[in-house]
Coordinates of C-alpha atoms in Angstrom, one line a residue:
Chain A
X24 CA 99.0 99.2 108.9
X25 CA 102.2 97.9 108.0
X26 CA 100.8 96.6 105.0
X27 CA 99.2 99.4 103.9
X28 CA 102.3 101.0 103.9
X29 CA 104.3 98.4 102.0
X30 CA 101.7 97.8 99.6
X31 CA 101.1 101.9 98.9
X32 CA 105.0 102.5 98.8
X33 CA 105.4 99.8 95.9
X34 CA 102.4 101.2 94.3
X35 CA 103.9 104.8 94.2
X36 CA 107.2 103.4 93.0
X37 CA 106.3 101.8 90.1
X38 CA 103.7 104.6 89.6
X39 CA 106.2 106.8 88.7
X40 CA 108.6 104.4 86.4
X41 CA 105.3 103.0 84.8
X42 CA 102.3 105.1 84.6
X43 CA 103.3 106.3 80.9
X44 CA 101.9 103.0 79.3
X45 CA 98.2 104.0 80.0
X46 CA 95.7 106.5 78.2
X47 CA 95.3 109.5 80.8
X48 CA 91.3 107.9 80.8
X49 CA 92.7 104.9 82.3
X50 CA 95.3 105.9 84.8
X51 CA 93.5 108.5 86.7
X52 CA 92.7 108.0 90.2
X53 CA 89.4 106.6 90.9
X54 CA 87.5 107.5 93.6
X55 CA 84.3 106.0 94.4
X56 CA 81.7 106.1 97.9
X57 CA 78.9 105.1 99.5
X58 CA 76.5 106.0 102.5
X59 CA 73.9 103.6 103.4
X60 CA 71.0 104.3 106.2
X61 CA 68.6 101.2 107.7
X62 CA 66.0 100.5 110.2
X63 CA 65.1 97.3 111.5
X64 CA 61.8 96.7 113.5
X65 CA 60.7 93.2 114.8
X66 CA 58.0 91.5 116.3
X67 CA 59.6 89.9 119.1
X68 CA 63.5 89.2 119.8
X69 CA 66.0 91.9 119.6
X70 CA 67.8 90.7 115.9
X71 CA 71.4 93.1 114.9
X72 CA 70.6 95.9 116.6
X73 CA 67.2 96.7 119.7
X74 CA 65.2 96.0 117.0
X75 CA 62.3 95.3 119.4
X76 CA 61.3 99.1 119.9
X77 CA 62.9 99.8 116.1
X78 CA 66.4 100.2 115.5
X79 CA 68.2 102.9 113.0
X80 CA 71.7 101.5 114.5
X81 CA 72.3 100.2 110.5
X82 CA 74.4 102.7 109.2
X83 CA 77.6 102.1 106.5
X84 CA 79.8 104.7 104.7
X85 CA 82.8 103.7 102.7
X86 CA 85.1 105.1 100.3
X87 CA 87.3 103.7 98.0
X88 CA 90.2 105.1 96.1
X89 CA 92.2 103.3 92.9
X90 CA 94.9 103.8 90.5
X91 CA 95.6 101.7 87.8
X92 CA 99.4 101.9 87.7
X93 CA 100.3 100.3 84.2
X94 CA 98.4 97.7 82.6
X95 CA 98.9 95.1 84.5
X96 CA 99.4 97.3 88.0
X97 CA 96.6 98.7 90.2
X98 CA 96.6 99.9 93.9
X99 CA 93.6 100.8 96.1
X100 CA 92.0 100.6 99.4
X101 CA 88.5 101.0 100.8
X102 CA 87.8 103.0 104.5
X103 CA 84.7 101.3 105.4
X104 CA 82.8 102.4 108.4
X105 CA 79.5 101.3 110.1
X106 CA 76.7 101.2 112.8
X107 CA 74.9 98.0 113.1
X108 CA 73.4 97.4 117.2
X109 CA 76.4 96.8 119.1
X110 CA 79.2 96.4 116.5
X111 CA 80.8 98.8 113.8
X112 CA 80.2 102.0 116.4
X113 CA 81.0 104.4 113.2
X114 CA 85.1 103.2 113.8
X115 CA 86.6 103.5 110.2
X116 CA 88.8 100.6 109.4
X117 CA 90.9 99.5 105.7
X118 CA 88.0 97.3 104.4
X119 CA 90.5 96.4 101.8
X120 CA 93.7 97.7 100.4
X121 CA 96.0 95.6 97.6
X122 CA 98.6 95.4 95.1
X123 CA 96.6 94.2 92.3
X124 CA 99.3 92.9 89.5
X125 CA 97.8 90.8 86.5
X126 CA 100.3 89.2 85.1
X127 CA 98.0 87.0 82.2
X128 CA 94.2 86.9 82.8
X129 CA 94.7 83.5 83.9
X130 CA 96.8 84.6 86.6
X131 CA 97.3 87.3 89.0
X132 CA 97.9 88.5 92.4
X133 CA 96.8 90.4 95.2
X134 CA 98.9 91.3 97.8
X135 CA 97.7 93.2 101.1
X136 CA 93.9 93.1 102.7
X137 CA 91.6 91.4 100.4
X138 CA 88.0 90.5 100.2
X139 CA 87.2 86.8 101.0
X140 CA 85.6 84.8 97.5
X141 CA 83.7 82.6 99.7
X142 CA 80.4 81.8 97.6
X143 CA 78.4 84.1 95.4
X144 CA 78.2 87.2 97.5
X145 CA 80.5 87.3 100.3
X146 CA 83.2 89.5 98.8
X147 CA 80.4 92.1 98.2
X148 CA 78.1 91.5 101.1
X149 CA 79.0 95.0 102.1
X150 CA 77.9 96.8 99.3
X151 CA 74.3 97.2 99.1
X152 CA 74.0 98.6 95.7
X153 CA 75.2 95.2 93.9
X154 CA 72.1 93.2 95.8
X155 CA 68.5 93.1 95.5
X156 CA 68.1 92.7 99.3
X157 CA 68.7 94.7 102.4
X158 CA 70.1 91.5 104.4
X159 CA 71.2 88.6 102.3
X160 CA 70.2 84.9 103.6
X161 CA 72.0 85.1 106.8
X162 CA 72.7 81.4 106.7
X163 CA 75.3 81.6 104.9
X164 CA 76.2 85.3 105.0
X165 CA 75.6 86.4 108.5
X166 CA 75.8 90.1 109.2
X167 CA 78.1 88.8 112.7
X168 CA 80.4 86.6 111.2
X169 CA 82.0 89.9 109.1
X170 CA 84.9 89.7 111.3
X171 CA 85.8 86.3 110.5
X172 CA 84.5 86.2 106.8
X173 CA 84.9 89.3 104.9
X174 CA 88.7 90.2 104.5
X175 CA 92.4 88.4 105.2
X176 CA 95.9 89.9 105.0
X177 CA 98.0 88.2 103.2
X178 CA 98.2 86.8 99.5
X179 CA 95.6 85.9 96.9
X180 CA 96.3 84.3 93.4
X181 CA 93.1 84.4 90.9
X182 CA 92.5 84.3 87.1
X183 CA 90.2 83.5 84.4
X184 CA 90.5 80.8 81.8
X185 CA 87.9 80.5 78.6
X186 CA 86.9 76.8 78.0
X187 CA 85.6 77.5 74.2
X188 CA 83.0 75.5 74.2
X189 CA 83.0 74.2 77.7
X190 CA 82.5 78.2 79.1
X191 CA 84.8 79.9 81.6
X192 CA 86.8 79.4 85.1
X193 CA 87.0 82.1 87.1
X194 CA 89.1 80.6 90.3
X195 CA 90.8 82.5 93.6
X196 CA 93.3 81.0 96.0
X197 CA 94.2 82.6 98.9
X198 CA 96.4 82.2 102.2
X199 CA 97.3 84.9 105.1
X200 CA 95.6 85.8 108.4
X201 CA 93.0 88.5 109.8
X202 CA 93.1 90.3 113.1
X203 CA 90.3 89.3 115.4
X204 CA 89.2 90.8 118.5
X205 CA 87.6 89.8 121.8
X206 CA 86.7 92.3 124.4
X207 CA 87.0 91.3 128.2
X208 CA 84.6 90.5 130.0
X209 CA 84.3 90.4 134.2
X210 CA 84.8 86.2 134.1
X211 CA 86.9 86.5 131.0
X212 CA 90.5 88.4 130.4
X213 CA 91.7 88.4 126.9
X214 CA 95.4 87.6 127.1
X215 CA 96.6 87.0 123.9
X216 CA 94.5 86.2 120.7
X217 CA 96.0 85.0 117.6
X218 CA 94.7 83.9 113.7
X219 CA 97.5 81.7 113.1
X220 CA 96.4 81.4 109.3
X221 CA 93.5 81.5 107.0
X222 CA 93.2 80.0 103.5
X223 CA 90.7 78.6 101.2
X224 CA 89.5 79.5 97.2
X225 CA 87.0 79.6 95.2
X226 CA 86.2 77.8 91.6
X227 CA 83.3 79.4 89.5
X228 CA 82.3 77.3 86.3
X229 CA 80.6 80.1 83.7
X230 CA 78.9 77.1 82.0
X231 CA 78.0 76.5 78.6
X232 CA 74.7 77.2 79.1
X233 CA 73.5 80.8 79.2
X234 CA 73.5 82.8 82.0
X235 CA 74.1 79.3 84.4
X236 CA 77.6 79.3 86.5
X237 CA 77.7 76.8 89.7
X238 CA 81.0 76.4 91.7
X239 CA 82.1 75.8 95.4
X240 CA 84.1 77.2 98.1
X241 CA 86.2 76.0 100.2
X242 CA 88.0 78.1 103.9
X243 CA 89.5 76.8 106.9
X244 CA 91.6 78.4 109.4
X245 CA 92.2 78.7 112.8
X246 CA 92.0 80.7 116.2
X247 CA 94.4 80.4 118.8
X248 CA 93.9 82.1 122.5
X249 CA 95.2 81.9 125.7
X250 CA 93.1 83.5 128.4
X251 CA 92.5 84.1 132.1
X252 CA 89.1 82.7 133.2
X253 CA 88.1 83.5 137.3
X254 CA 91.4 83.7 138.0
X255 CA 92.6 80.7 136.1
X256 CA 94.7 80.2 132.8
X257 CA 92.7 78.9 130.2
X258 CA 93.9 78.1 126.2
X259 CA 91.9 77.5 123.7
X260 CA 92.2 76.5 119.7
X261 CA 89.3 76.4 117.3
X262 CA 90.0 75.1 114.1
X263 CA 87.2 75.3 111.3
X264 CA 86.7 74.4 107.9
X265 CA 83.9 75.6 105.7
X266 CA 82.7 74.2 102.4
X267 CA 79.9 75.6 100.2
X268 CA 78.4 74.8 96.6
X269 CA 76.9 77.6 94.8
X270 CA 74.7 78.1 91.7
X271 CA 73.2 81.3 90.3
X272 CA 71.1 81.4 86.8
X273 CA 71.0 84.6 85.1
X274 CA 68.0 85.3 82.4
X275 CA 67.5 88.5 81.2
X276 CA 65.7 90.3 84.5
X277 CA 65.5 87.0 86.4
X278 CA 67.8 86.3 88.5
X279 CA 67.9 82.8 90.6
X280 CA 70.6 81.8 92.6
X281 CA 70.7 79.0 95.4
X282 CA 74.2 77.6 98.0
X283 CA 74.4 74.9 100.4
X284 CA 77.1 74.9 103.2
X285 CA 78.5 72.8 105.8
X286 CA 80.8 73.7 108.2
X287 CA 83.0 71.8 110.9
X288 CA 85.0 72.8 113.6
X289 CA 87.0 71.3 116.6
X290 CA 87.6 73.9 119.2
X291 CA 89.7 72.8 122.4
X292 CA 90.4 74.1 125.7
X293 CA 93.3 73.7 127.9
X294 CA 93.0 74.0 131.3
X295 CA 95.6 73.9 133.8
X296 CA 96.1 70.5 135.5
X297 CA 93.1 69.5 133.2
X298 CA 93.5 67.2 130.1
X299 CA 92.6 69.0 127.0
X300 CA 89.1 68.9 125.7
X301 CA 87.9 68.9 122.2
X302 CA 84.3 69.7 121.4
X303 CA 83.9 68.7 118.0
X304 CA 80.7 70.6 115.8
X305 CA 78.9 70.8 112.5
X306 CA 76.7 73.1 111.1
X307 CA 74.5 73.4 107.7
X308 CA 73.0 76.2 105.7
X309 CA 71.4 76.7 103.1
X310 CA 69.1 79.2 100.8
X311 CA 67.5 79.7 97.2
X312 CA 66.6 83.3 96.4
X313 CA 65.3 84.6 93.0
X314 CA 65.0 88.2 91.6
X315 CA 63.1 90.0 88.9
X316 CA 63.7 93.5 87.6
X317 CA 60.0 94.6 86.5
X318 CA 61.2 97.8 85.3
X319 CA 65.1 99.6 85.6
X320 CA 63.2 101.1 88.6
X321 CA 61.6 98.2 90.8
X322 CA 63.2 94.7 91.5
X323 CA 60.9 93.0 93.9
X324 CA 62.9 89.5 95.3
X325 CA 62.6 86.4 97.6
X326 CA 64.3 83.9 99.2
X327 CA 63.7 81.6 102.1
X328 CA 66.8 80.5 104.4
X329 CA 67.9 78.3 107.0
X330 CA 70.5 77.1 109.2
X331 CA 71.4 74.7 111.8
X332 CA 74.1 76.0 113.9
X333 CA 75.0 72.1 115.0
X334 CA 73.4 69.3 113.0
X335 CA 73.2 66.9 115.7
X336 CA 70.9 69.2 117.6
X337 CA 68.6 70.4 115.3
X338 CA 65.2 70.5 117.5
X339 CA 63.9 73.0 119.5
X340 CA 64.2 77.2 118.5
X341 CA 67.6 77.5 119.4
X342 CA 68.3 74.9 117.1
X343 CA 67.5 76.1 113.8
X344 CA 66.8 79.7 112.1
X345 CA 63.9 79.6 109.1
X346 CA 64.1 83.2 107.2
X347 CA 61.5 83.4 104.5
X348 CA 61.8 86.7 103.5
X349 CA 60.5 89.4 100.6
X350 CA 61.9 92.8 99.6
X351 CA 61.8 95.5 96.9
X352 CA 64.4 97.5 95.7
X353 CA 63.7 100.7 93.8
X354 CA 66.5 102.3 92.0
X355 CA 65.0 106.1 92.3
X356 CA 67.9 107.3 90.5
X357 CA 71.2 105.7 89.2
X358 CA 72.8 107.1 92.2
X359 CA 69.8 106.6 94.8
X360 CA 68.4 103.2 96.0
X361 CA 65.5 102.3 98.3
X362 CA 64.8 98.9 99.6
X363 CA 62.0 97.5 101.7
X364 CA 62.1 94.2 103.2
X365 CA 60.0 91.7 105.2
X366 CA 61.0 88.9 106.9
X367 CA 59.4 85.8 108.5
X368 CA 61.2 83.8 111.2
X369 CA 61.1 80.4 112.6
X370 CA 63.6 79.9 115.3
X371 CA 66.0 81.9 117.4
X372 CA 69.2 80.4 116.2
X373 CA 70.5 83.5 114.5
X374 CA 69.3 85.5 117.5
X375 CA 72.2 87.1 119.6
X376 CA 72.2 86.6 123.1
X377 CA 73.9 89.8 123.8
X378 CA 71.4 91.4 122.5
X379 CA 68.6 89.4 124.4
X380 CA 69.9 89.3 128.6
X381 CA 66.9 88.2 130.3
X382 CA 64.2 88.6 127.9
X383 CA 62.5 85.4 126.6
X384 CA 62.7 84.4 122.9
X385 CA 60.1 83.7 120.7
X386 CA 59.8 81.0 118.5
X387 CA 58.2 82.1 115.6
X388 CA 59.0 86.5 114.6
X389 CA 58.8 89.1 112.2
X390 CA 61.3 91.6 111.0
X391 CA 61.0 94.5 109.0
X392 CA 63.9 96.0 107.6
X393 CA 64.1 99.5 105.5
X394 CA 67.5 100.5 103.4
X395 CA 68.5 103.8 101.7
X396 CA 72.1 103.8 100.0
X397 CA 74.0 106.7 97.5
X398 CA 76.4 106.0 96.2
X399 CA 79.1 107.0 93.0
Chain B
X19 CA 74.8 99.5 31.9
X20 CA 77.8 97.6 32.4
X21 CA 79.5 100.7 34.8
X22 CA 75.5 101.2 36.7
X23 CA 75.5 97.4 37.0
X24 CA 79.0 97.1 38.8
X25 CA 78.3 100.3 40.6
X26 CA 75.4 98.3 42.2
X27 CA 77.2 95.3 42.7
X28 CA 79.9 97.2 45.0
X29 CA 77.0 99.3 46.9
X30 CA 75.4 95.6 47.3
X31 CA 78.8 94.3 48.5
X32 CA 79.4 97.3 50.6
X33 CA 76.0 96.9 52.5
X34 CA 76.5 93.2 53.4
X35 CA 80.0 93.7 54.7
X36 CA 78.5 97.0 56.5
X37 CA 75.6 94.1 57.6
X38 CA 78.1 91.7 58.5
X39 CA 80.7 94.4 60.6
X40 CA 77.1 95.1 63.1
X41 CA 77.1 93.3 66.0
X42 CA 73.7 93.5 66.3
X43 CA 71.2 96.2 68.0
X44 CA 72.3 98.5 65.1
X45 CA 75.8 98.5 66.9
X46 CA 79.1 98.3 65.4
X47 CA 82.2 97.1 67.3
X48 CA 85.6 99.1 66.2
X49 CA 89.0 98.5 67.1
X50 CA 92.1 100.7 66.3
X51 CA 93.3 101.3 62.8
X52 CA 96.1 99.0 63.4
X53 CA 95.0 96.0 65.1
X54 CA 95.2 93.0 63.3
X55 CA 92.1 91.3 64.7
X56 CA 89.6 90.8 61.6
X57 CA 86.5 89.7 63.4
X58 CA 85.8 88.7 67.2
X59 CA 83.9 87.0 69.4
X60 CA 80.7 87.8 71.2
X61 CA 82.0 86.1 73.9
X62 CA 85.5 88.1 73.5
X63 CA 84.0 91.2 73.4
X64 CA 81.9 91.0 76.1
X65 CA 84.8 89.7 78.6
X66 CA 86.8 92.4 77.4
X67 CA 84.4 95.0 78.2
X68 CA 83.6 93.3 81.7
X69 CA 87.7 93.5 82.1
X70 CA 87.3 89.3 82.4
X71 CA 90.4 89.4 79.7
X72 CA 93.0 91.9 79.4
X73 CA 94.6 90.9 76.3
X74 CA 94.5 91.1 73.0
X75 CA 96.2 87.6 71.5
X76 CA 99.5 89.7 70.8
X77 CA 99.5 90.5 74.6
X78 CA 98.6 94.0 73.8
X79 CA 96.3 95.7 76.8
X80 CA 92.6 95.8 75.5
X81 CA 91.3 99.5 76.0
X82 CA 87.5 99.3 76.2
X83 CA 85.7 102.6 76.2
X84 CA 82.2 102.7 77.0
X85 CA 79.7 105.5 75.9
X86 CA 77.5 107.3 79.0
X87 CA 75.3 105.7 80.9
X88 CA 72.4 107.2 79.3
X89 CA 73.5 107.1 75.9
X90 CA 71.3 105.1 73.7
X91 CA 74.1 103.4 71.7
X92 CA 75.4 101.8 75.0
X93 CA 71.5 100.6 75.7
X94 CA 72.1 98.8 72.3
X95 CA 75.5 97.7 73.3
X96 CA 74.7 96.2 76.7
X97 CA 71.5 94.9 75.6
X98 CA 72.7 92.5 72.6
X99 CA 76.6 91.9 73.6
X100 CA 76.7 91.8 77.3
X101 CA 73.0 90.6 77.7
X102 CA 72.3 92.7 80.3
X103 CA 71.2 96.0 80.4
X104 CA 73.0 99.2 81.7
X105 CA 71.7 98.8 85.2
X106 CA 72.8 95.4 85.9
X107 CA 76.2 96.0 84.1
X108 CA 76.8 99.1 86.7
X109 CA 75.9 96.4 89.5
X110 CA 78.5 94.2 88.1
X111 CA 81.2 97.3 88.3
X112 CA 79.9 98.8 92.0
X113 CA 80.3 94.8 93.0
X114 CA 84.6 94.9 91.9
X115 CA 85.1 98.7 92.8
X116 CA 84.2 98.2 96.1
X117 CA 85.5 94.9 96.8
X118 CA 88.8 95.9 95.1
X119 CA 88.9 93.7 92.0
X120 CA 88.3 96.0 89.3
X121 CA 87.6 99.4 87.8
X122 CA 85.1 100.2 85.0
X123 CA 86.4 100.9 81.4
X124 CA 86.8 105.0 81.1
X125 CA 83.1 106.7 79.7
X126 CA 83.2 109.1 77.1
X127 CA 80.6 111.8 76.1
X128 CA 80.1 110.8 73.0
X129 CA 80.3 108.7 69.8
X130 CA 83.0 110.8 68.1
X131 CA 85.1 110.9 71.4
X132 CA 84.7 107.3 71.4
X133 CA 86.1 107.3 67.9
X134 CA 88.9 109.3 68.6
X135 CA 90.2 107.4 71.7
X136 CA 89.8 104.3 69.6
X137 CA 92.0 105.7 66.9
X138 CA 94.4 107.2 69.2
X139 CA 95.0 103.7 71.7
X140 CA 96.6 100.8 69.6
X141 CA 94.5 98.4 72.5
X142 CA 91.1 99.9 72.4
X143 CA 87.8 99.0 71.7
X144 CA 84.8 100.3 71.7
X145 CA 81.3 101.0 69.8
X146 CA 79.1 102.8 67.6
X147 CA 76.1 103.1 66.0
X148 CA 76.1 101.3 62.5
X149 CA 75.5 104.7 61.0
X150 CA 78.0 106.0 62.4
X151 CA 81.2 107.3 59.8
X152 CA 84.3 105.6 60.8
X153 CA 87.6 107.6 60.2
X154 CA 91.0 106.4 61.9
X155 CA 89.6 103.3 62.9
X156 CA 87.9 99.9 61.9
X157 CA 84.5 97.9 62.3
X158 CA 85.5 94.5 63.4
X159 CA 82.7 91.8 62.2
X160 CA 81.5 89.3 65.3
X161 CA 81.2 86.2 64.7

């Protein structure tokens, strides 16, 4: 919040010394929204929400608000709220909010909540209308990691550079920290839990060719926790870096995009009198996914995803997630999308155990997801 | 037949640098009165409607100005300089409105409003059809 306000009160500042420079088209306030209702059904295993006996626990609203101050100047912020099983619970939360000041177009800078550029999608994984898909491949942008993935408070630096003949860059740097949350539990008391820093980028390549950009990502960061575990003092740190290539291939109505990501981590606890321990890990994931708009109306899609959660264990259900999945999205009007959505799983990987206390798992399950958003 | 003959000549002339101004889809680009640009880009048009640059070379703001969303001219527009059509382009904005990068370029009703706030902002842009009369502003070949 103290952010918010910092980043608001400059805003308003130089609103008033600056806002002369821009047409009255340009400098008026934005506002824009969305409201989004799903249902998820499955086969076996409860997946985001009790989607075992059908779950319409999938609910989002957001609104977002901007000004462009001067030319070069813009403030905003997104209130995002959602519904999704156990998580979201309708609390509305900043999803972003930013001093936006762009000083050339190859470089400019955010300041204040902003939206991670980690791959294709992830900066936009919230906002259904942009996608042809109700869930996007959960390997790589999984509904439960939001709270780690989608925002950071701090600084980002980004710009775009023409090539001539060579195409375009499009490149974002960024460096600050998130807040992250644990509840208590009755064996585990959250003491104190901190995100000493997170920063990473992204480089995009608009290539010469026509319609074709590939790039990579890059984040790492780290989460630091001290904790009281039966009684006993407990400290943990878990350090991560993430990497992840991307390509996506845009032609005319087709659209075909694919990533690859690897992930590696070292988390270690502290225990008293105990030598520290350091459980090293590595993960994988990966997806292709193509889309075609038939008509302005219908955009059927596919893609098939999978993940290994740790790459040296990589048999047996809980070792792997398969998602081959197909969906439809029908743009009813240009305010008014429906999607439909089939999934078939292999694996229980992405499966939350939460979710699941005491009920056995099921190798191979389908999900059915269903999607309605408005927005303006 | 000398005064017919040259008459034709200039209508001839007029038509290819009227041919040359389109952009293509029976569009024509225009720029304020006073900008010095004499022909553009695809390329640079179609970053400076997606807001990818900012600039004109001078370091002037670009103004884009888009017709409605309906509008047949913008159809054209979105079709043969951003090669996408309207839908996909308001994907493109709902992805940088809602994830805080960017707003879309103001819509106007019209192609006579789009005229005007062309002739009225030194930095804007915009389009019409290649029919359309052109007073206060200029039709900017692309190359």
């Amino acid at each position: 919040m103290r952010w918010m306000a910092i980043v608001l009160t400059i805003g308003a500042f130089v609103s008033s010394a600056r806002a002369d420079e821009l047409p009255p088209e340009e400098s008026a306030i934005q506002i824009h929204g969305f409201v989004s209702q799903g249902a998820l059904v499955s086969s076996d295993n409860n997946y985001l929400a009790k989607s075992e006996r059908g779950s319409l626990e999938f609910s989002e609203a957001g609104i977002a608000m901007t000004k462009q101050l001067d030319s070069r100047l813009r403030v905003g912020f997104q209130l995002f709220a959602r519904d999704l099983g156990p998580t979201g619970n309708y609390s509305a939360k900043f999803d972003w909010f930013a001093l936006d000041y762009r000083w050339r177009d190859w470089l400019g800078i955010r300041a204040g909540r902003t939206k991670l550029p980690f791959g294709l999608y992830n900066d936009t994984v919230d906002i259904d209308a942009a996608h042809a898909v109700v869930l996007l491949p959960q390997s790589v942008y999984s509904v439960t990691n939001r709270d780690f993935l989608l925002a950071q408070t701090g600084i980002e630096l980004y710009g775009y550079r023409p090539l001539g003949e060579l195409g375009a860059l499009d490149y974002r740097a960024y460096f600050g920290t998130f807040h992250y949350e644990v509840r208590d539990t009755p064996v585990l008391q959250v003491v104190e839990l901190e995100v000493p820093f997170i920063t990473g980028g992204r480089v995009m390549w608009e290539t010469p060719a026509e319609g074709l950009r590939i790039g990579g990502s890059f984040l790492g960061g780290a989460i630091t926790g001290d904790f009281i575990q039966l009684g006993m003092p407990v400290s943990l740190r878990l350090e991560q870096t993430t990497y992840l290539a991307s390509l996506e291939y845009t032609a005319d109505s087709l659209v075909v995009s694919a990533e690859y990501g690897r992930a590696f981590s070292d988390t270690t606890i502290t225990r008293l009198g105990m030598p520290a321990m350091t459980t090293p890990n590595s993960s994988e994931s990966m997806y292709a996914m193509a889309s075609y708009r038939l008509a302005s109306w219908v955009q059927p899609a596919m893609y098939y995803s999978l993940v290994y959660p740790n790459v040296d264990m990589r048999e047996g259900r809980n070792g792997r997630q398969h998602d081959a999945a197909i969906s439809v999205r029908f743009d009813i009007t240009p305010n008014w999308i429906l999607k439909l959505e089939g999934h078939s799983m292999r694996g229980t990987a992405s499966v939350q155990g939460a979710l699941n206390a005491g009920e056995p798992l099921a190798n191979r399950w389908y999900l059915a997801a269903a999607k309605t958003t408005v927005y303006f | 037949m000398r005064a017919p003959l040259a008459i034709v000549v200039i209508v001839a002339f007029a038509g290819c640098a009227d041919a040359v101004a389109e952009s293509g889809g029976g569009v024509r680009v225009i720029v304020n009165a006073k900008n010095p640009a004499t022909t553009l880009s695809k390329q640079f048009v179609a970053d400076a409607f997606l807001k990818k640059r900012t600039r004109w070379r001078g370091d002037d703001a670009i103004q884009p100005v888009d017709l409605g969303q309906k509008h047949s001219v913008r159809a054209r527009f979105s079709r043969s300089i951003l090669e996408r059509d309207v839908a996909a382009v308001r994907r493109y904005w709902a992805q940088l409105v809602f994830s805080g990068r960017g707003v879309p370029p103001p819509e106007v009703a019209d192609e006579d409003a789009v005229i005007a706030y062309v002739a009225k902002n030194a930095g804007a842009i915009g389009y019409v059809s290649a029919s359309t009369t052109l007073t206060g502003v200029k039709a900017v070949p692309i190359d």
